[in-house]
Amino acid sequence: GAVVSQHPSRVICKSGTSVKIECRSLDFQATTMFWYRQFPKQSLMLMATSNEGSKATYEQGVEKDKFLINHASLTLSTLTVTSAHPEDSSFYICSVSTGDYGYTFGSGTRLTVV
Amino acid sequence: DAKTTQPPSMDCAERRAANLPCNHSTISGNEYVYWYRQIHSQGPQYIIHGLKNNETNEMASLIITEDRKSSTLILPHATLRDTAVYYCIVRLRYNNNDMRFGAGTRLTVKP
């Protein structure tokens, strides 16, 4: 399967600031990437589908103006949490569809908004 | 994608086999059964997948019933590092669409 690198692994930011999370597919050209959010003791929830060169598709209830997704190349998708608030504190995970093995996931980003 | 049902939690003794069940009674003929696991504070990790035949790799074995309505993931000699949440997902192979997770089974391997 592919190798997916996610950065940063942890970030603490002040309420009202923005945070950018990067997801890189190191050895696979990914036309589509996916962003998930996971709250403590809960399962992964799909937030949005990131499409290279076009607008992302957001799940119902996910604010597209708050969670900005950019997929400018076949190897990089970014998720920017704008005007972050404590309730945005969560574990954010990206993934790449890699064919036979289904999906390869990044290692996740732990966001804490204080 | 078909829905799956898994027990919320299971315990297993170290060095014993861990058998994790999954029900997928609405699976369609061309859907595969995938298993992933998520160790605490990490991204999910692919384990194994299969269509109708039993499969084995270096991590686990997958047993799928003849009617394909259920399956069992077997970790033959569980170690403490196998403590994780295990997700059973049914989907089309080579499907570029999103993957959605259920609640999974929280496996705790005990010494």
Coordinates of C-alpha atoms in Angstrom, one line a residue:
Chain A
G1 CA 0.0 0.0 0.0
A2 CA 0.9 3.7 -0.1
V3 CA 2.7 5.7 2.5
V4 CA 0.7 8.6 3.9
S5 CA 2.4 11.2 5.9
Q6 CA 0.4 13.6 8.1
H7 CA 1.8 16.7 9.8
P8 CA 1.8 17.9 12.5
S9 CA 1.1 15.0 14.8
R10 CA 0.1 17.3 17.6
V11 CA -0.8 21.0 17.7
I12 CA -2.0 23.3 20.4
C13 CA -3.5 26.6 19.3
K14 CA -5.3 29.5 20.9
S15 CA -9.0 30.0 20.4
G16 CA -9.7 32.1 17.3
T17 CA -6.6 31.2 15.4
S18 CA -6.3 28.9 12.4
V19 CA -4.5 25.6 12.1
K20 CA -3.3 23.9 8.9
I21 CA -2.9 20.1 8.7
E22 CA -1.0 18.5 5.8
C23 CA -1.6 15.1 4.4
R24 CA 1.0 13.8 1.9
S25 CA 0.8 10.7 -0.2
L26 CA 4.5 9.9 -0.5
D27 CA 4.5 7.2 -3.2
F28 CA 1.1 7.2 -4.7
Q29 CA -0.7 9.8 -6.8
A30 CA -3.9 10.4 -5.0
T31 CA -6.7 12.0 -7.0
T32 CA -8.9 11.6 -3.9
M33 CA -8.1 11.9 -0.2
F34 CA -10.5 11.8 2.7
W35 CA -10.5 13.6 6.0
Y36 CA -11.9 12.2 9.2
R37 CA -12.4 13.5 12.7
Q38 CA -12.5 11.4 15.8
F39 CA -13.6 12.4 19.3
P40 CA -12.5 10.5 22.4
K41 CA -13.9 7.0 22.6
Q42 CA -15.8 7.4 19.3
S43 CA -15.3 6.0 15.9
L44 CA -13.9 7.9 12.9
M45 CA -16.4 10.3 11.3
L46 CA -15.9 11.2 7.7
M47 CA -15.7 15.0 7.3
A48 CA -15.0 15.5 3.6
T49 CA -13.7 14.1 0.4
S50 CA -10.8 16.0 -1.1
N51 CA -10.6 16.0 -4.9
E52 CA -7.4 17.1 -6.7
G53 CA -8.0 20.2 -8.7
S54 CA -11.6 20.7 -7.7
K55 CA -13.7 21.6 -4.7
A56 CA -14.0 19.2 -1.7
T57 CA -17.2 17.4 -1.0
Y58 CA -18.4 17.9 2.6
E59 CA -20.5 15.6 4.7
Q60 CA -23.7 16.9 6.1
G61 CA -23.2 19.0 9.2
V62 CA -19.6 19.9 8.4
E63 CA -19.0 23.6 7.8
K64 CA -17.1 24.1 4.6
D65 CA -16.1 27.6 5.5
K66 CA -14.7 26.4 8.8
F67 CA -12.8 23.4 7.6
L68 CA -11.0 24.5 4.4
I69 CA -9.7 21.8 2.2
N70 CA -7.2 22.3 -0.6
H71 CA -6.0 19.5 -2.8
A72 CA -3.7 21.3 -5.2
S73 CA -1.6 18.3 -6.2
L74 CA -1.8 14.6 -6.5
T75 CA 0.4 14.2 -3.4
L76 CA -0.8 16.9 -1.0
S77 CA -4.1 17.7 0.6
T78 CA -4.4 20.3 3.4
L79 CA -7.1 20.8 6.0
T80 CA -7.3 24.2 7.6
V81 CA -9.4 24.7 10.7
T82 CA -10.3 28.3 10.7
S83 CA -11.1 30.4 13.8
A84 CA -10.7 27.3 16.0
H85 CA -12.6 26.9 19.2
P86 CA -12.3 24.4 22.0
E87 CA -15.1 22.2 20.5
D88 CA -12.9 21.7 17.5
S89 CA -10.3 19.9 19.6
S90 CA -10.2 16.4 18.1
F91 CA -8.1 13.8 16.3
Y92 CA -8.0 14.5 12.6
I93 CA -7.0 11.7 10.2
C94 CA -6.5 11.7 6.5
S95 CA -6.6 8.7 4.1
V96 CA -5.8 7.8 0.6
S97 CA -7.7 5.2 -1.5
T98 CA -5.0 2.8 -2.7
G99 CA -6.9 0.1 -4.6
D100 CA -6.5 -3.4 -3.4
Y101 CA -5.8 -2.6 0.2
G102 CA -8.6 -0.3 0.5
Y103 CA -7.3 2.7 2.3
T104 CA -4.0 3.9 3.8
F105 CA -4.3 6.3 6.7
G106 CA -2.1 9.0 8.0
S107 CA -1.0 8.8 11.6
G108 CA -3.4 11.5 12.7
T109 CA -3.2 15.0 14.1
R110 CA -4.2 15.7 17.7
L111 CA -5.6 19.3 17.8
T112 CA -6.1 21.0 21.1
V113 CA -7.7 24.4 21.1
V114 CA -7.2 26.4 24.3
Chain B
D1 CA -21.8 -0.3 1.3
A2 CA -23.4 -3.0 3.5
K3 CA -23.7 -2.4 7.2
T4 CA -21.7 -4.4 9.7
T5 CA -22.3 -5.4 13.3
Q6 CA -19.6 -6.1 15.8
P7 CA -19.5 -6.7 19.6
P8 CA -18.4 -3.5 21.3
S9 CA -15.6 -5.1 23.3
M10 CA -13.7 -8.4 23.9
D11 CA -10.9 -9.6 26.1
C12 CA -8.2 -12.1 25.2
A13 CA -5.4 -13.6 27.1
E14 CA -1.9 -13.0 25.8
R15 CA -0.5 -15.7 23.5
R16 CA -4.0 -17.1 22.9
A17 CA -6.0 -16.7 19.7
A18 CA -8.3 -13.7 19.5
N19 CA -11.5 -14.4 17.4
L20 CA -13.3 -11.2 16.4
P21 CA -16.7 -11.7 14.8
C22 CA -18.5 -9.5 12.3
N23 CA -22.0 -9.8 10.9
H24 CA -22.7 -8.4 7.5
S25 CA -26.0 -10.0 6.5
T26 CA -26.8 -7.5 3.7
I27 CA -23.5 -8.0 1.9
S28 CA -23.8 -8.0 -1.9
G29 CA -22.1 -10.5 -4.2
N30 CA -19.2 -8.2 -5.3
E31 CA -18.5 -6.6 -1.9
Y32 CA -15.4 -7.5 0.0
V33 CA -14.8 -7.7 3.8
Y34 CA -12.0 -5.5 5.0
W35 CA -10.5 -5.4 8.5
Y36 CA -8.6 -2.5 9.9
R37 CA -7.4 -1.8 13.4
Q38 CA -6.7 1.4 15.3
I39 CA -4.2 1.4 18.1
H40 CA -4.7 4.3 20.5
S41 CA -3.9 7.7 19.0
Q42 CA -2.8 6.3 15.7
G43 CA -4.4 6.2 12.3
P44 CA -6.2 2.9 11.3
Q45 CA -4.0 0.1 9.9
Y46 CA -5.0 -2.3 7.2
I47 CA -5.1 -6.0 8.3
I48 CA -6.7 -8.2 5.7
H49 CA -9.5 -8.5 3.2
G50 CA -11.4 -11.2 1.4
L51 CA -14.3 -12.0 -0.8
K52 CA -15.5 -15.5 0.0
N53 CA -12.4 -17.7 0.5
N54 CA -10.6 -17.8 3.7
E55 CA -7.5 -15.6 3.7
T56 CA -4.3 -15.6 5.8
N57 CA -1.4 -13.2 5.9
E58 CA 1.4 -12.4 8.4
M59 CA -1.0 -10.5 10.6
A60 CA -4.2 -12.5 10.8
S61 CA -6.6 -15.0 9.2
L62 CA -10.0 -14.1 7.9
I63 CA -12.7 -16.7 7.9
I64 CA -15.8 -15.9 5.8
T65 CA -18.9 -18.1 6.2
E66 CA -20.2 -19.9 3.1
D67 CA -23.3 -17.6 2.9
R68 CA -20.9 -14.6 3.4
K69 CA -23.2 -13.1 6.0
S70 CA -20.6 -13.1 8.7
S71 CA -16.8 -13.4 9.1
T72 CA -14.3 -13.8 11.9
L73 CA -10.9 -12.2 12.2
I74 CA -8.4 -14.4 13.9
L75 CA -5.2 -13.2 15.6
P76 CA -3.5 -16.5 16.2
H77 CA -1.2 -15.6 19.1
A78 CA -2.4 -12.3 20.5
T79 CA 0.2 -10.0 22.1
L80 CA -0.3 -6.9 24.3
R81 CA 0.5 -4.8 21.2
D82 CA -2.6 -6.2 19.6
T83 CA -4.8 -4.2 22.0
A84 CA -6.8 -1.9 19.7
V85 CA -10.2 -1.2 18.1
Y86 CA -10.9 -3.5 15.2
Y87 CA -13.1 -2.4 12.4
C88 CA -14.9 -4.7 10.0
I89 CA -16.0 -2.9 6.8
V90 CA -17.8 -4.2 3.8
R91 CA -17.2 -2.4 0.5
L92 CA -16.4 -2.8 -3.2
R93 CA -12.8 -3.5 -4.1
Y94 CA -10.9 -0.8 -5.9
N95 CA -13.7 1.6 -4.9
N96 CA -12.5 5.1 -4.7
N97 CA -15.5 6.2 -2.7
D98 CA -15.3 7.0 0.9
M99 CA -14.9 4.5 3.7
R100 CA -17.2 4.7 6.7
F101 CA -16.5 3.2 10.0
G102 CA -18.8 1.6 12.5
A103 CA -18.1 1.5 16.2
G104 CA -15.8 -1.5 15.9
T105 CA -14.7 -4.0 18.6
R106 CA -12.3 -2.8 21.3
L107 CA -10.0 -5.8 21.9
T108 CA -8.0 -5.8 25.1
V109 CA -5.2 -8.4 25.4
K110 CA -4.4 -9.2 29.0
P111 CA -1.2 -10.7 30.4

